[in-house]
């Protein structure tokens, strides 16, 4: 899926993702973010409040 994780809510991914994606502005690339799975670049493309 090209790295697209789709929609998810708090607590559904590793805590390092939650910390970044639920505070990041839409459209800004964040990272690198280190998790137990490696390093990641994250971009929030939309948000449903």
Short mmCIF file of C-alpha atoms in Angstrom, two decimals:
data_model
loop_
_atom_site.label_atom_id
_atom_site.label_comp_id
_atom_site.label_asym_id
_atom_site.label_seq_id
_atom_site.Cartn_x
_atom_site.Cartn_y
_atom_site.Cartn_z
CA UNK A 1 0.00 0.00 0.00
CA UNK A 2 2.99 2.31 -0.43
CA UNK A 3 3.27 2.89 3.30
CA UNK A 4 -0.25 4.34 3.63
CA UNK A 5 -1.58 3.25 7.02
CA UNK A 6 -5.09 4.53 6.38
CA UNK A 7 -7.20 5.91 9.20
CA UNK A 8 -6.53 4.95 12.80
CA UNK A 9 -7.34 6.25 16.25
CA UNK A 10 -5.32 6.75 19.42
CA UNK A 11 -3.92 3.53 20.84
CA UNK A 12 -4.21 1.55 17.60
CA UNK A 13 -0.55 1.99 16.62
CA UNK A 14 2.67 2.06 18.63
CA UNK A 15 2.92 4.89 21.17
CA UNK A 16 5.66 6.65 19.18
CA UNK A 17 3.20 7.09 16.28
CA UNK A 18 0.48 8.42 18.60
CA UNK A 19 2.85 10.99 20.07
CA UNK A 20 3.67 12.38 16.64
CA UNK A 21 0.55 12.00 14.51
CA UNK A 22 -1.98 13.30 17.01
CA UNK A 23 0.00 16.50 17.56
CA UNK A 24 1.38 17.08 14.04
CA UNK A 25 -0.19 19.57 11.64
CA UNK A 26 -1.79 18.19 8.48
CA UNK A 27 0.54 18.11 5.47
CA UNK A 28 3.87 18.36 7.30
CA UNK A 29 6.33 15.44 7.19
CA UNK A 30 7.52 14.42 10.65
CA UNK A 31 10.51 12.32 11.56
CA UNK A 32 12.47 10.27 11.48
CA UNK A 33 10.50 8.56 14.24
CA UNK A 34 12.13 5.51 15.83
CA UNK A 35 9.95 2.54 16.80
CA UNK A 36 10.61 -1.12 17.53
CA UNK A 37 10.09 -1.68 13.78
CA UNK A 38 12.71 0.82 12.58
CA UNK A 39 12.69 4.47 11.52
CA UNK A 40 9.71 6.15 9.87
CA UNK A 41 8.75 9.39 8.17
CA UNK A 42 5.16 10.30 8.97
CA UNK A 43 2.77 12.68 7.26
CA UNK A 44 -0.78 13.33 8.43
CA UNK A 45 -2.73 13.82 5.20
CA UNK A 46 -6.13 14.45 6.79
CA UNK A 47 -7.74 14.50 10.20
CA UNK A 48 -11.27 13.76 11.37
CA UNK A 49 -12.10 15.49 14.64
#
